Amino acid sequence: MEQTRAETAEAAAPSAVAASREEPRGTGPLIVTEDLELLDDLLRLCAAAGADPEVHHGVPERRTDWTDPPLVLVGEDAAVRCRGAVRRPGVVLVGREPDEPVVWRLAVEIGADSVLRLPEAENVLVDRIADAAEGVVRQALTVGVVGGRGGAGASTLACGLALAAARTGRRTLLVDADPLGGGLDVLLGGEREGGRRWPDFAASKGRLAGGALEESLPAVRGVRLLSWGREPAAAVAPEAVRSVLAAARRRGGVVVIDLPRGADEATAEALAQLDLGLLVVPGELRAVAAAHRVASTLRSVVRDLRAVVRGPYAVGLDDRWVSEALRLPLAGELPYDPGVVADQDVGAPPGAEPRGPLARFCSAFWDRALTPGGAR
């Protein structure tokens, strides 16, 4: 039965664009312009993004100087000189003049994927430059887990998913987004690990460097962990949640977020970052009734919300009955794992044993969710 349940999870888990296993390759952009005023602005924006650019007046003589940089910023003054250059992705035409047909024609002729106007588009351009400097290729697949009622097992599943993803060799970040929970650092066994916690980011705003964020967090069993620590929970502004999670996603791999059932502004920011939401529902009528209210709140925010149902079941209920009652797709039946309680008694996190029922369920889920060529 446990193998069947794992296969159910594998079949029902969402297909997703595969998370990259490669380390980001960061470098600065190429700037092509003779407009000194525009060049000063672009150098200033590169400095704000932490990027070290190369500057040329036209298409570089060496082909690789044009094709290798992750981003090429072409000033309007240099667009004509870039005609005939090798077509490549990541070319941006930058200028100050109002939108005119001639500008867009030039953009098409040089293969630019966008036209940005300064100063209006400075923030957008800083983000593009910073993404290039950090080597951003594909954002992390971000999965949120929330309980249909208290004690549903959402934190247990979140830990199991994070550990299973880390075992595949992918970059994995586990985020504790519930300030009133028991603390994922305790559940994962990392409460004594050094590193930053949510209170350290309480006043963050704007763009955070993904690499610096990752390196600042505790690492437990191959998982980077962002939790609350033991101090009284400090309020974290919605802007800080947005900034931190956006930085985490830019690093690629997998981000798993353990979410509270309540919906405040900070939680709404976390929900907006999700590619997939998993609602954990015990197989009992009161739990289904409570989960229905939670699902009603989440549906308007989470683009893809699915049910994970766990037994034991009340008479007449099963996993499909529960998913149909909630009008949610079934992501799988979470098997009963007696080893979870025993593991916690000895300080081992849930899902740490790869052959246990929880770990097999989580591994089957990722086998499907991280399949190359799938669609989110």
C-alpha positions as MATLAB code, in Angstrom:
seq = 'MEQTRAETAEAAAPSAVAASREEPRGTGPLIVTEDLELLDDLLRLCAAAGADPEVHHGVPERRTDWTDPPLVLVGEDAAVRCRGAVRRPGVVLVGREPDEPVVWRLAVEIGADSVLRLPEAENVLVDRIADAAEGVVRQALTVGVVGGRGGAGASTLACGLALAAARTGRRTLLVDADPLGGGLDVLLGGEREGGRRWPDFAASKGRLAGGALEESLPAVRGVRLLSWGREPAAAVAPEAVRSVLAAARRRGGVVVIDLPRGADEATAEALAQLDLGLLVVPGELRAVAAAHRVASTLRSVVRDLRAVVRGPYAVGLDDRWVSEALRLPLAGELPYDPGVVADQDVGAPPGAEPRGPLARFCSAFWDRALTPGGAR';
ca = [
       0.000    0.000    0.000;
       2.837    2.433    0.806;
       4.387    1.884   -2.619;
       1.019    2.475   -4.259;
       0.614    5.723   -2.356;
       4.049    6.890   -3.450;
       3.180    6.046   -7.044;
      -0.038    8.031   -6.614;
       1.993   11.038   -5.525;
       4.332   10.613   -8.496;
       1.470   10.465  -10.950;
      -0.421   13.385   -9.453;
       2.448   15.765   -8.671;
       2.656   18.770  -10.992;
       5.064   18.800  -13.884;
       7.444   21.728  -13.637;
      10.336   23.226  -15.450;
      13.367   21.397  -14.118;
      15.401   23.219  -11.508;
      18.953   23.672  -12.628;
      21.641   21.561  -10.945;
      24.389   23.840  -12.188;
      25.971   26.608  -10.185;
      25.151   30.082  -11.527;
      27.793   31.589  -13.749;
      27.877   35.281  -12.994;
      29.664   38.008  -14.934;
      29.076   41.608  -15.897;
      27.188   42.915  -18.929;
      28.580   44.343  -22.155;
      27.786   48.034  -22.746;
      27.901   49.337  -26.318;
      27.625   53.132  -26.624;
      29.529   56.332  -27.400;
      26.993   58.503  -25.569;
      28.985   59.611  -22.516;
      25.941   60.727  -20.565;
      24.184   57.420  -21.190;
      27.388   55.549  -20.356;
      27.627   57.343  -17.004;
      24.055   56.286  -16.195;
      24.660   52.682  -17.209;
      27.871   52.472  -15.184;
      26.001   53.863  -12.185;
      23.256   51.237  -12.574;
      25.852   48.480  -12.938;
      27.489   49.621   -9.715;
      24.094   49.550   -7.973;
      23.602   45.983   -9.187;
      27.088   44.885   -8.124;
      28.181   44.180  -11.709;
      31.491   44.957  -13.444;
      30.759   45.698  -17.134;
      32.858   45.792  -20.290;
      32.453   48.861  -22.498;
      32.802   49.055  -26.294;
      31.860   51.701  -28.867;
      30.570   49.104  -31.306;
      30.345   45.357  -31.793;
      33.591   43.893  -30.365;
      36.036   42.450  -32.849;
      36.203   39.146  -31.007;
      32.991   37.187  -31.463;
      33.098   35.825  -27.906;
      33.212   39.364  -26.462;
      29.734   39.800  -27.958;
      28.281   36.322  -27.404;
      29.632   35.421  -23.945;
      28.341   38.216  -21.665;
      24.985   37.318  -20.107;
      23.535   40.729  -21.031;
      24.273   43.300  -23.732;
      23.137   46.909  -23.249;
      23.127   48.767  -26.558;
      22.699   52.542  -26.520;
      20.418   54.007  -29.170;
      23.402   55.842  -30.612;
      25.144   52.497  -31.269;
      22.203   50.490  -32.593;
      23.045   51.148  -36.248;
      26.614   49.961  -35.681;
      25.279   46.707  -34.190;
      23.344   45.720  -37.294;
      24.591   42.422  -38.631;
      25.968   41.245  -35.290;
      25.453   37.602  -34.391;
      21.959   37.079  -33.012;
      21.942   36.190  -29.348;
      19.537   36.403  -26.391;
      19.824   39.062  -23.708;
      20.219   42.193  -25.863;
      18.542   45.348  -24.517;
      18.261   48.629  -26.412;
      18.614   51.533  -23.953;
      17.903   55.202  -24.518;
      16.025   58.301  -23.445;
      14.007   59.322  -26.494;
      10.237   58.773  -26.562;
       8.998   55.585  -28.162;
       9.086   55.935  -31.922;
       8.660   53.386  -34.716;
      12.274   53.879  -35.775;
      13.502   52.825  -32.336;
      11.512   49.604  -32.379;
      12.692   48.914  -35.916;
      16.289   49.246  -34.715;
      15.522   46.889  -31.837;
      14.247   44.270  -34.274;
      17.268   44.728  -36.532;
      19.765   44.039  -33.726;
      17.709   41.250  -32.128;
      16.955   43.142  -28.891;
      14.423   41.429  -26.623;
      13.338   44.727  -25.031;
      13.619   48.516  -25.238;
      14.132   50.376  -21.948;
      13.848   54.108  -21.377;
      15.801   55.991  -18.745;
      15.151   57.228  -16.155;
      11.714   55.550  -15.988;
      13.073   52.005  -16.366;
      16.094   52.318  -14.050;
      14.733   49.842  -11.483;
      13.894   47.329  -14.187;
      17.348   47.680  -15.692;
      19.084   47.277  -12.338;
      17.193   44.018  -11.865;
      18.202   42.791  -15.327;
      21.851   43.657  -14.678;
      21.832   42.067  -11.213;
      20.232   38.899  -12.567;
      22.997   38.692  -15.142;
      25.694   39.308  -12.534;
      24.271   36.547  -10.331;
      24.017   34.143  -13.229;
      20.246   33.797  -12.962;
      18.996   31.348  -15.576;
      15.864   29.834  -14.098;
      14.041   30.766  -10.917;
      13.538   28.193   -8.195;
      10.464   26.008   -8.238;
       8.633   27.347   -5.181;
       6.212   25.112   -3.288;
       4.139   26.269   -0.333;
       2.685   23.870    2.246;
      -0.222   24.835    4.491;
      -2.355   22.812    6.888;
      -6.081   22.481    6.337;
      -6.392   22.605   10.123;
      -4.032   22.805   13.070;
      -1.864   19.720   13.440;
      -2.486   18.561    9.873;
       1.188   17.800    9.320;
       2.133   20.675    7.015;
       5.476   21.341    8.734;
       6.303   17.643    8.656;
       5.615   17.513    4.916;
       7.570   20.718    4.282;
      10.645   19.262    6.004;
      10.270   15.977    4.144;
      10.021   17.754    0.798;
      13.086   19.889    1.513;
      15.207   16.906    2.544;
      14.083   14.887   -0.474;
      14.933   17.754   -2.835;
      18.365   18.175   -1.235;
      19.072   14.466   -1.752;
      18.740   15.015   -5.511;
      21.666   17.453   -5.362;
      19.569   20.536   -6.041;
      19.970   23.806   -4.218;
      17.229   23.727   -1.568;
      15.902   26.406    0.762;
      13.303   25.700    3.456;
      11.440   28.784    4.689;
       9.489   28.948    7.945;
       6.803   31.541    7.201;
       4.775   30.853   10.364;
       6.058   33.041   13.217;
       3.716   31.321   15.688;
       4.698   27.781   14.784;
       7.028   25.581   16.774;
      10.029   26.469   14.615;
      11.291   24.517   11.625;
      14.831   24.851   12.912;
      13.846   22.620   15.847;
      11.997   20.162   13.608;
      14.943   19.977   11.213;
      17.477   19.749   14.034;
      19.216   23.040   13.256;
      18.295   25.249   16.194;
      21.957   25.443   17.292;
      23.345   26.173   13.833;
      24.790   29.638   13.324;
      23.320   31.937   10.713;
      20.706   34.582   10.152;
      17.019   34.273   11.045;
      13.904   36.190   10.012;
      14.405   38.995   12.592;
      17.677   39.855   10.837;
      15.708   40.643    7.684;
      12.786   42.432    9.350;
      13.605   45.816    7.822;
      14.865   44.602    4.434;
      13.572   46.289    1.314;
      14.614   46.511   -2.294;
      16.811   43.906   -3.902;
      18.873   41.412   -1.886;
      21.739   39.468   -3.431;
      20.662   35.836   -3.706;
      24.137   34.453   -3.120;
      24.713   36.544   -0.006;
      21.316   35.510    1.367;
      22.028   31.832    0.829;
      25.459   31.948    2.428;
      24.093   33.774    5.479;
      21.559   31.061    6.397;
      22.119   27.933    8.498;
      22.729   24.739    6.530;
      21.253   21.479    7.849;
      21.517   18.169    5.951;
      22.067   19.971    2.669;
      19.135   22.354    3.218;
      19.478   26.091    3.754;
      16.995   27.116    6.441;
      15.298   30.437    7.145;
      13.480   30.223   10.492;
      12.528   32.421   13.430;
      14.886   31.398   16.192;
      14.011   31.249   19.870;
      13.359   34.939   20.557;
       9.800   36.305   20.552;
       8.652   36.586   16.950;
       9.391   40.052   15.565;
       7.126   41.535   12.942;
       8.568   41.222    9.443;
       7.293   43.789    6.974;
       5.606   42.531    3.797;
       8.292   44.317    1.775;
      10.951   42.297    3.587;
       9.174   39.007    2.849;
       8.935   39.959   -0.818;
      12.597   40.957   -0.987;
      13.907   37.851    0.791;
      11.830   35.337   -1.154;
      12.574   36.996   -4.491;
      16.298   36.719   -3.722;
      15.896   33.080   -2.728;
      14.047   32.241   -5.942;
      16.695   33.861   -8.142;
      19.233   31.288   -6.970;
      17.346   28.489   -8.711;
      16.741   24.983   -7.401;
      13.856   24.454   -4.993;
      12.245   26.666   -2.332;
       9.791   25.059    0.123;
       7.718   27.399    2.301;
       5.851   26.278    5.426;
       2.886   28.662    5.589;
       0.483   29.672    8.364;
      -3.258   29.231    7.875;
      -3.901   32.875    8.677;
      -3.629   35.426    5.879;
      -1.945   38.722    6.753;
      -0.038   41.006    4.386;
       3.296   39.259    4.937;
       1.734   35.857    4.231;
       0.108   37.280    1.098;
       3.570   38.234   -0.167;
       4.762   34.655    0.368;
       1.686   33.226   -1.361;
       2.302   35.445   -4.373;
       5.724   33.817   -4.872;
       4.367   30.264   -5.116;
       4.365   28.118   -8.215;
       2.367   25.478   -6.365;
       0.447   25.272   -3.095;
      -0.121   22.014   -1.194;
      -3.025   21.936    1.273;
      -2.532   19.113    3.784;
      -5.877   17.657    4.898;
      -6.497   14.814    7.379;
      -9.212   12.397    6.283;
     -11.934   13.488    8.706;
     -15.058   15.606    8.253;
     -14.104   18.454   10.610;
     -10.700   18.727    8.952;
     -12.339   18.882    5.520;
     -14.697   21.615    6.731;
     -11.782   23.634    8.118;
      -9.713   23.041    4.967;
     -12.583   24.289    2.818;
     -12.320   27.702    4.489;
      -8.557   27.764    4.064;
      -8.842   26.754    0.399;
     -11.377   29.517   -0.222;
      -8.811   32.061    0.934;
      -5.904   30.560   -0.998;
      -7.637   30.073   -4.348;
      -7.619   33.778   -5.149;
      -3.853   34.051   -4.641;
      -2.223   30.687   -5.425;
      -2.176   29.886   -9.117;
      -1.997   26.118   -8.602;
      -3.462   24.749   -5.355;
      -3.657   20.981   -4.723;
      -4.702   18.707   -1.888;
      -2.442   16.279   -0.036;
      -4.663   13.939    1.967;
      -3.484   11.828    4.858;
      -5.131    9.052    6.848;
      -6.403    7.475    8.892;
      -9.844    8.133    7.421;
     -13.279    8.505    8.931;
     -15.820    5.947    7.769;
     -16.781    6.484    4.131;
     -13.891    8.872    3.349;
     -10.821    8.381    1.209;
      -8.315   10.647   -0.532;
     -10.385   11.169   -3.666;
     -13.533   11.955   -1.684;
     -11.638   14.627    0.230;
     -10.129   16.224   -2.886;
     -13.502   16.261   -4.618;
     -15.199   17.762   -1.561;
     -12.614   20.553   -1.592;
     -12.781   20.875   -5.395;
      -8.998   20.626   -5.558;
      -6.764   18.380   -7.673;
      -5.241   15.539   -5.677;
      -1.477   15.855   -5.307;
      -1.280   12.512   -3.527;
      -2.109   10.506   -0.434;
       0.400   11.075    2.330;
       1.022    7.706    3.960;
       1.064    7.173    7.681;
       4.676    7.036    8.814;
       5.117    5.670   12.361;
       8.816    6.368   12.104;
       8.274   10.140   12.130;
       7.394   10.215   15.838;
      10.241    7.870   16.690;
      12.670   10.025   14.673;
      11.598   13.164   16.508;
      12.171   11.449   19.841;
      15.838   10.990   18.901;
      16.201   14.383   17.222;
      16.015   13.224   13.593;
      13.947   15.382   11.205;
      10.887   13.940    9.452;
      11.729   12.346    6.139;
      15.410   11.915    6.936;
      15.249    8.154    6.370;
      15.182    7.818    2.544;
      13.351    4.481    2.668;
      10.584    5.639    5.010;
       7.023    6.219    3.741;
       7.231   10.023    4.049;
      10.564   10.215    2.234;
       9.323    7.940   -0.545;
       6.223   10.078   -0.998;
       8.354   13.237   -1.209;
      10.880   11.702   -3.592;
       8.081   10.515   -5.888;
       6.592   14.009   -5.808;
       9.871   15.623   -6.907;
      10.526   12.959   -9.530;
       7.449   14.224  -11.288;
       7.620   17.920  -10.364;
      11.235   18.353  -11.512;
      10.911   16.457  -14.785;
      12.678   18.402  -17.599;
      10.345   19.737  -20.229;
       7.310   19.887  -17.978;
       5.193   22.997  -17.629;
       4.521   24.794  -14.383;
];
